[in-house]
Amino acid sequence: MIDFQKVIESIYVELKDDINRGEIASYIPELSTIDSQNFGIHLKHIDGNSYSSGDWNIPFSIQSISKVLSLAFVFPIYKDTIWERIDVEPSGNPFNQLSLLELENGIPRNPFINAGAIVIADMLVSHFDNPKHEFLNFIKDLTNDQTINYNYDVAKSEQRTGFRNYAAANLLKAFDNLENHVDDVLDFYFHQCALELTCEQLSNAFFMFANHGICLQQKKRLSQSQAKRINALMLTCGFYDEAGEFAFEVGLPGKSGVGGGIIAVLPNHFTITTWSPGLNQKGNSLIGMKALEKFTTKTNLSIF
Ligand code: GLU
């Protein structure tokens, strides 16, 4: 029997004073003020137990991690028609790269690069009168936590500086892969990225991916097959152009965001979230990746 609390604490102690912490994302000005010393880990086991260490209870900007949750929200609504508008291949390119989108006629490589997530956002804007409200309720429901909210300053900050996202959305529109107005779709997209959750809330929100589509409140949110497919996408496309490295070092499906969060899943076992805002050159949390590598090495638990 693995003592998860002991393992997590030992990893926290080994890494908390590491001086090599990476760079805080500054291209979204509002994110640049976060203290790089923050570091938290939280594990939610499907048996209901939780284990944590460090700053696991401080809300942070989940950024691209939200792309998995927006996909999970549209999947039961649009089903496999999603894949007529978005592919399921790793891009091997940065999250905001545009040239591939042009070359491939406006079909984003996968739902976790920005262009793909913008198409998912378009589906939500088409389906709901108030998509921001509905998406927030979905997250509150998944976590059973009514306190979760968007950080409106972060959303505004991105609205002011997200030129590449405007470019991607316009390109999608030019290729007829966006039904709604660019501004409406990006308004939703910037808010979903600006959601703030703690490590614990994220572990809880992702519980359904470890539990065949059934969330923490025991509601069936995804079919078993849909949960499987999203886990496959996290493994192959969840870490920008470092998905191979993450699979190699850690060996779990997961997703990172430029706010410094990483969520990883071992189906049938647990979800684990780390948060440390300093990023490596590929945009993934430096300490978070180290922590998860140590975790799967020490516990011998991975999908491989
Ligand atoms: N909102 C960020 C952007 O669109 C998300 C980036 C990320 O976390 O990968 O640039």
GROMACS .gro file of C-alpha atoms and ligand atoms in nm:
model
  314
    1MET     CA    1   0.000   0.000   0.000
    2ILE     CA    2   0.153   0.333  -0.108
    3ASP     CA    3   0.161   0.613   0.148
    4PHE     CA    4   0.060   0.892  -0.092
    5GLN     CA    5   0.080   1.163   0.174
    6LYS     CA    6   0.438   1.071   0.254
    7VAL     CA    7   0.539   1.058  -0.113
    8ILE     CA    8   0.381   1.396  -0.190
    9GLU     CA    9   0.537   1.559   0.115
   10SER     CA   10   0.882   1.425   0.031
   11ILE     CA   11   0.854   1.560  -0.326
   12TYR     CA   12   0.738   1.896  -0.191
   13VAL     CA   13   1.036   1.916   0.045
   14GLU     CA   14   1.281   1.811  -0.228
   15LEU     CA   15   1.162   2.079  -0.471
   16LYS     CA   16   1.025   2.369  -0.269
   17ASP     CA   17   1.357   2.555  -0.249
   18ASP     CA   18   1.484   2.465  -0.596
   19ILE     CA   19   1.633   2.787  -0.731
   20ASN     CA   20   1.576   2.685  -1.090
   21ARG     CA   21   1.206   2.777  -1.113
   22GLY     CA   22   1.162   2.887  -1.476
   23GLU     CA   23   0.998   3.205  -1.603
   24ILE     CA   24   0.654   3.341  -1.521
   25ALA     CA   25   0.437   3.394  -1.832
   26SER     CA   26   0.445   3.766  -1.897
   27TYR     CA   27   0.274   3.784  -2.236
   28ILE     CA   28  -0.051   3.805  -2.039
   29PRO     CA   29   0.043   4.109  -1.826
   30GLU     CA   30  -0.195   4.024  -1.541
   31LEU     CA   31  -0.020   3.688  -1.486
   32SER     CA   32   0.327   3.839  -1.451
   33THR     CA   33   0.279   3.946  -1.089
   34ILE     CA   34   0.241   3.594  -0.944
   35ASP     CA   35   0.506   3.490  -0.689
   36SER     CA   36   0.724   3.218  -0.840
   37GLN     CA   37   0.778   3.062  -0.496
   38ASN     CA   38   0.423   2.921  -0.495
   39PHE     CA   39   0.422   2.542  -0.515
   40GLY     CA   40   0.139   2.304  -0.436
   41ILE     CA   41   0.047   1.941  -0.499
   42HIS     CA   42  -0.290   1.772  -0.454
   43LEU     CA   43  -0.395   1.415  -0.531
   44LYS     CA   44  -0.753   1.291  -0.538
   45HIS     CA   45  -0.787   0.914  -0.530
   46ILE     CA   46  -1.099   0.752  -0.673
   47ASP     CA   47  -1.151   0.584  -0.335
   48GLY     CA   48  -1.236   0.937  -0.212
   49ASN     CA   49  -0.916   1.013  -0.020
   50SER     CA   50  -0.716   1.332  -0.079
   51TYR     CA   51  -0.349   1.402  -0.021
   52SER     CA   52  -0.177   1.739  -0.047
   53SER     CA   53   0.121   1.954   0.034
   54GLY     CA   54   0.230   2.319   0.001
   55ASP     CA   55   0.012   2.579  -0.170
   56TRP     CA   56  -0.260   2.337  -0.282
   57ASN     CA   57  -0.534   2.567  -0.157
   58ILE     CA   58  -0.450   2.891  -0.341
   59PRO     CA   59  -0.658   2.966  -0.654
   60PHE     CA   60  -0.454   3.024  -0.971
   61SER     CA   61  -0.526   3.096  -1.337
   62ILE     CA   62  -0.589   2.760  -1.502
   63GLN     CA   63  -0.542   2.894  -1.857
   64SER     CA   64  -0.510   2.609  -2.110
   65ILE     CA   65  -0.616   2.345  -1.859
   66SER     CA   66  -0.966   2.485  -1.919
   67LYS     CA   67  -0.952   2.348  -2.275
   68VAL     CA   68  -1.001   1.994  -2.146
   69LEU     CA   69  -1.303   2.101  -1.944
   70SER     CA   70  -1.464   2.293  -2.233
   71LEU     CA   71  -1.416   1.987  -2.454
   72ALA     CA   72  -1.576   1.770  -2.185
   73PHE     CA   73  -1.867   2.017  -2.174
   74VAL     CA   74  -1.937   2.008  -2.552
   75PHE     CA   75  -1.862   1.641  -2.614
   76PRO     CA   76  -2.199   1.505  -2.495
   77ILE     CA   77  -2.377   1.783  -2.689
   78TYR     CA   78  -2.199   1.772  -3.025
   79LYS     CA   79  -2.073   1.413  -2.999
   80ASP     CA   80  -1.844   1.299  -3.280
   81THR     CA   81  -1.945   1.587  -3.511
   82ILE     CA   82  -1.670   1.778  -3.323
   83TRP     CA   83  -1.411   1.587  -3.524
   84GLU     CA   84  -1.546   1.724  -3.852
   85ARG     CA   85  -1.410   2.064  -3.742
   86ILE     CA   86  -1.103   1.968  -3.535
   87ASP     CA   87  -0.841   1.697  -3.584
   88VAL     CA   88  -0.692   1.473  -3.313
   89GLU     CA   89  -0.322   1.484  -3.398
   90PRO     CA   90  -0.039   1.635  -3.193
   91SER     CA   91   0.081   1.957  -3.349
   92GLY     CA   92   0.450   1.947  -3.253
   93ASN     CA   93   0.423   2.325  -3.252
   94PRO     CA   94   0.360   2.595  -2.991
   95PHE     CA   95   0.001   2.641  -2.872
   96ASN     CA   96  -0.048   2.968  -3.056
   97GLN     CA   97   0.111   2.878  -3.387
   98LEU     CA   98  -0.083   2.990  -3.693
   99SER     CA   99   0.093   2.871  -4.007
  100LEU     CA  100  -0.023   2.510  -3.968
  101LEU     CA  101  -0.384   2.629  -3.947
  102GLU     CA  102  -0.346   2.805  -4.280
  103LEU     CA  103  -0.176   2.505  -4.441
  104GLU     CA  104  -0.446   2.269  -4.317
  105ASN     CA  105  -0.739   2.479  -4.437
  106GLY     CA  106  -0.863   2.604  -4.104
  107ILE     CA  107  -0.892   2.263  -3.935
  108PRO     CA  108  -0.699   2.288  -3.605
  109ARG     CA  109  -0.469   1.996  -3.528
  110ASN     CA  110  -0.638   1.920  -3.193
  111PRO     CA  111  -0.874   2.076  -2.936
  112PHE     CA  112  -0.589   2.178  -2.701
  113ILE     CA  113  -0.403   2.418  -2.926
  114ASN     CA  114  -0.556   2.765  -2.913
  115ALA     CA  115  -0.726   2.741  -3.255
  116GLY     CA  116  -0.889   2.409  -3.158
  117ALA     CA  117  -1.011   2.546  -2.825
  118ILE     CA  118  -1.150   2.850  -3.007
  119VAL     CA  119  -1.359   2.618  -3.229
  120ILE     CA  120  -1.486   2.442  -2.913
  121ALA     CA  121  -1.567   2.786  -2.768
  122ASP     CA  122  -1.761   2.863  -3.088
  123MET     CA  123  -1.971   2.548  -3.035
  124LEU     CA  124  -2.056   2.658  -2.681
  125VAL     CA  125  -2.143   3.009  -2.798
  126SER     CA  126  -2.375   2.858  -3.063
  127HIS     CA  127  -2.542   2.623  -2.817
  128PHE     CA  128  -2.599   2.844  -2.510
  129ASP     CA  129  -2.756   3.190  -2.467
  130ASN     CA  130  -2.513   3.260  -2.183
  131PRO     CA  131  -2.214   3.029  -2.233
  132LYS     CA  132  -1.995   3.191  -1.963
  133HIS     CA  133  -2.265   3.137  -1.703
  134GLU     CA  134  -2.332   2.777  -1.816
  135PHE     CA  135  -1.962   2.686  -1.825
  136LEU     CA  136  -1.904   2.830  -1.477
  137ASN     CA  137  -2.201   2.631  -1.347
  138PHE     CA  138  -2.058   2.317  -1.506
  139ILE     CA  139  -1.728   2.370  -1.321
  140LYS     CA  140  -1.904   2.450  -0.993
  141ASP     CA  141  -2.106   2.135  -1.034
  142LEU     CA  142  -1.805   1.915  -1.113
  143THR     CA  143  -1.621   2.038  -0.805
  144ASN     CA  144  -1.928   2.079  -0.585
  145ASP     CA  145  -1.791   2.423  -0.505
  146GLN     CA  146  -1.992   2.742  -0.555
  147THR     CA  147  -1.698   2.974  -0.481
  148ILE     CA  148  -1.521   2.922  -0.816
  149ASN     CA  149  -1.515   3.222  -1.050
  150TYR     CA  150  -1.346   3.386  -1.345
  151ASN     CA  151  -1.072   3.639  -1.277
  152TYR     CA  152  -1.213   3.927  -1.481
  153ASP     CA  153  -0.885   4.122  -1.471
  154VAL     CA  154  -0.700   3.830  -1.630
  155ALA     CA  155  -0.970   3.797  -1.898
  156LYS     CA  156  -0.946   4.172  -1.973
  157SER     CA  157  -0.568   4.154  -1.983
  158GLU     CA  158  -0.588   3.883  -2.248
  159GLN     CA  159  -0.856   4.066  -2.439
  160ARG     CA  160  -0.616   4.360  -2.468
  161THR     CA  161  -0.309   4.158  -2.567
  162GLY     CA  162  -0.433   3.836  -2.732
  163PHE     CA  163  -0.345   3.939  -3.087
  164ARG     CA  164  -0.249   3.589  -3.197
  165ASN     CA  165  -0.582   3.456  -3.071
  166TYR     CA  166  -0.763   3.725  -3.272
  167ALA     CA  167  -0.553   3.621  -3.572
  168ALA     CA  168  -0.640   3.251  -3.520
  169ALA     CA  169  -1.011   3.327  -3.482
  170ASN     CA  170  -1.012   3.541  -3.795
  171LEU     CA  171  -0.834   3.269  -3.989
  172LEU     CA  172  -1.091   3.014  -3.867
  173LYS     CA  173  -1.368   3.250  -3.975
  174ALA     CA  174  -1.206   3.291  -4.320
  175PHE     CA  175  -1.204   2.912  -4.356
  176ASP     CA  176  -1.570   2.896  -4.250
  177ASN     CA  177  -1.486   2.709  -3.929
  178LEU     CA  178  -1.638   2.967  -3.692
  179GLU     CA  179  -2.015   3.020  -3.677
  180ASN     CA  180  -2.024   3.321  -3.446
  181HIS     CA  181  -1.862   3.666  -3.433
  182VAL     CA  182  -1.492   3.657  -3.352
  183ASP     CA  183  -1.541   3.894  -3.054
  184ASP     CA  184  -1.816   3.681  -2.901
  185VAL     CA  185  -1.618   3.359  -2.932
  186LEU     CA  186  -1.299   3.515  -2.793
  187ASP     CA  187  -1.489   3.675  -2.507
  188PHE     CA  188  -1.589   3.324  -2.400
  189TYR     CA  189  -1.242   3.180  -2.469
  190PHE     CA  190  -1.059   3.448  -2.266
  191HIS     CA  191  -1.293   3.393  -1.972
  192GLN     CA  192  -1.261   3.014  -1.973
  193CYS     CA  193  -0.881   3.058  -1.961
  194ALA     CA  194  -0.919   3.309  -1.678
  195LEU     CA  195  -1.096   3.065  -1.448
  196GLU     CA  196  -0.925   3.038  -1.111
  197LEU     CA  197  -0.912   2.708  -0.926
  198THR     CA  198  -0.698   2.562  -0.650
  199CYS     CA  199  -0.503   2.239  -0.697
  200GLU     CA  200  -0.772   2.062  -0.495
  201GLN     CA  201  -1.056   2.203  -0.707
  202LEU     CA  202  -0.876   2.098  -1.025
  203SER     CA  203  -0.812   1.746  -0.900
  204ASN     CA  204  -1.182   1.726  -0.818
  205ALA     CA  205  -1.293   1.872  -1.154
  206PHE     CA  206  -1.087   1.612  -1.340
  207PHE     CA  207  -1.212   1.321  -1.130
  208MET     CA  208  -1.439   1.204  -1.417
  209PHE     CA  209  -1.135   1.131  -1.634
  210ALA     CA  210  -1.003   0.886  -1.375
  211ASN     CA  211  -1.349   0.741  -1.319
  212HIS     CA  212  -1.485   0.645  -1.666
  213GLY     CA  213  -1.680   0.968  -1.710
  214ILE     CA  214  -1.851   0.969  -1.368
  215CYS     CA  215  -1.775   1.285  -1.171
  216LEU     CA  216  -1.710   1.329  -0.800
  217GLN     CA  217  -2.086   1.378  -0.740
  218GLN     CA  218  -2.142   1.037  -0.902
  219LYS     CA  219  -2.316   1.195  -1.206
  220LYS     CA  220  -2.233   1.047  -1.546
  221ARG     CA  221  -2.080   1.339  -1.735
  222LEU     CA  222  -1.915   1.152  -2.025
  223SER     CA  223  -1.958   0.811  -2.173
  224GLN     CA  224  -1.675   0.571  -2.099
  225SER     CA  225  -1.563   0.606  -2.459
  226GLN     CA  226  -1.565   0.988  -2.443
  227ALA     CA  227  -1.355   0.983  -2.123
  228LYS     CA  228  -1.114   0.744  -2.292
  229ARG     CA  229  -1.082   0.968  -2.597
  230ILE     CA  230  -1.017   1.282  -2.393
  231ASN     CA  231  -0.750   1.097  -2.192
  232ALA     CA  232  -0.589   0.991  -2.520
  233LEU     CA  233  -0.587   1.353  -2.637
  234MET     CA  234  -0.432   1.467  -2.309
  235LEU     CA  235  -0.154   1.212  -2.352
  236THR     CA  236  -0.076   1.304  -2.712
  237CYS     CA  237  -0.158   1.677  -2.716
  238GLY     CA  238  -0.166   1.802  -2.356
  239PHE     CA  239   0.176   1.967  -2.327
  240TYR     CA  240   0.223   2.196  -2.627
  241ASP     CA  241   0.519   2.065  -2.824
  242GLU     CA  242   0.646   1.874  -2.521
  243ALA     CA  243   0.380   1.601  -2.507
  244GLY     CA  244   0.640   1.341  -2.599
  245GLU     CA  245   0.871   1.459  -2.321
  246PHE     CA  246   0.589   1.449  -2.063
  247ALA     CA  247   0.485   1.096  -2.169
  248PHE     CA  248   0.852   0.994  -2.155
  249GLU     CA  249   0.929   1.149  -1.816
  250VAL     CA  250   0.595   1.111  -1.638
  251GLY     CA  251   0.385   0.861  -1.831
  252LEU     CA  252   0.037   0.998  -1.757
  253PRO     CA  253  -0.227   1.179  -1.964
  254GLY     CA  254  -0.240   1.541  -1.853
  255LYS     CA  255  -0.272   1.906  -1.941
  256SER     CA  256  -0.072   2.212  -1.851
  257GLY     CA  257  -0.145   2.583  -1.863
  258VAL     CA  258   0.070   2.896  -1.874
  259GLY     CA  259  -0.053   2.984  -1.523
  260GLY     CA  260   0.183   2.707  -1.405
  261GLY     CA  261  -0.074   2.437  -1.334
  262ILE     CA  262  -0.050   2.076  -1.445
  263ILE     CA  263  -0.321   1.815  -1.403
  264ALA     CA  264  -0.243   1.449  -1.468
  265VAL     CA  265  -0.468   1.143  -1.456
  266LEU     CA  266  -0.415   0.775  -1.393
  267PRO     CA  267  -0.744   0.615  -1.505
  268ASN     CA  268  -0.899   0.393  -1.236
  269HIS     CA  269  -0.667   0.541  -0.974
  270PHE     CA  270  -0.635   0.917  -0.922
  271THR     CA  271  -0.599   1.270  -1.049
  272ILE     CA  272  -0.299   1.478  -0.939
  273THR     CA  273  -0.251   1.854  -0.974
  274THR     CA  274   0.066   2.055  -0.930
  275TRP     CA  275   0.104   2.431  -0.937
  276SER     CA  276   0.429   2.624  -0.965
  277PRO     CA  277   0.407   2.934  -1.186
  278GLY     CA  278   0.759   2.933  -1.336
  279LEU     CA  279   0.758   2.781  -1.686
  280ASN     CA  280   1.022   2.605  -1.894
  281GLN     CA  281   1.097   2.715  -2.249
  282LYS     CA  282   0.808   2.513  -2.390
  283GLY     CA  283   0.559   2.680  -2.154
  284ASN     CA  284   0.515   2.395  -1.905
  285SER     CA  285   0.564   2.439  -1.530
  286LEU     CA  286   0.927   2.353  -1.458
  287ILE     CA  287   0.886   2.239  -1.098
  288GLY     CA  288   0.548   2.079  -1.176
  289MET     CA  289   0.702   1.854  -1.440
  290LYS     CA  290   0.986   1.760  -1.205
  291ALA     CA  291   0.739   1.684  -0.927
  292LEU     CA  292   0.527   1.457  -1.146
  293GLU     CA  293   0.833   1.278  -1.281
  294LYS     CA  294   0.942   1.210  -0.922
  295PHE     CA  295   0.589   1.100  -0.831
  296THR     CA  296   0.553   0.834  -1.100
  297THR     CA  297   0.911   0.716  -1.042
  298LYS     CA  298   0.870   0.685  -0.665
  299THR     CA  299   0.528   0.517  -0.682
  300ASN     CA  300   0.581   0.317  -0.999
  301LEU     CA  301   0.233   0.428  -1.106
  302SER     CA  302   0.190   0.532  -1.468
  303ILE     CA  303  -0.010   0.411  -1.767
  304PHE     CA  304   0.294   0.224  -1.897
  305GLU     N1  305  -0.516   3.201  -2.260
  305GLU     C1  306  -0.387   3.160  -2.306
  305GLU     C2  307  -0.369   3.196  -2.452
  305GLU     O1  308  -0.464   3.186  -2.527
  305GLU     C3  309  -0.378   3.012  -2.286
  305GLU     C4  310  -0.238   2.970  -2.306
  305GLU     C5  311  -0.204   2.843  -2.237
  305GLU     O2  312  -0.223   2.823  -2.117
  305GLU     O3  313  -0.152   2.759  -2.310
  305GLU     O4  314  -0.265   3.237  -2.494
   0.00000   0.00000   0.00000
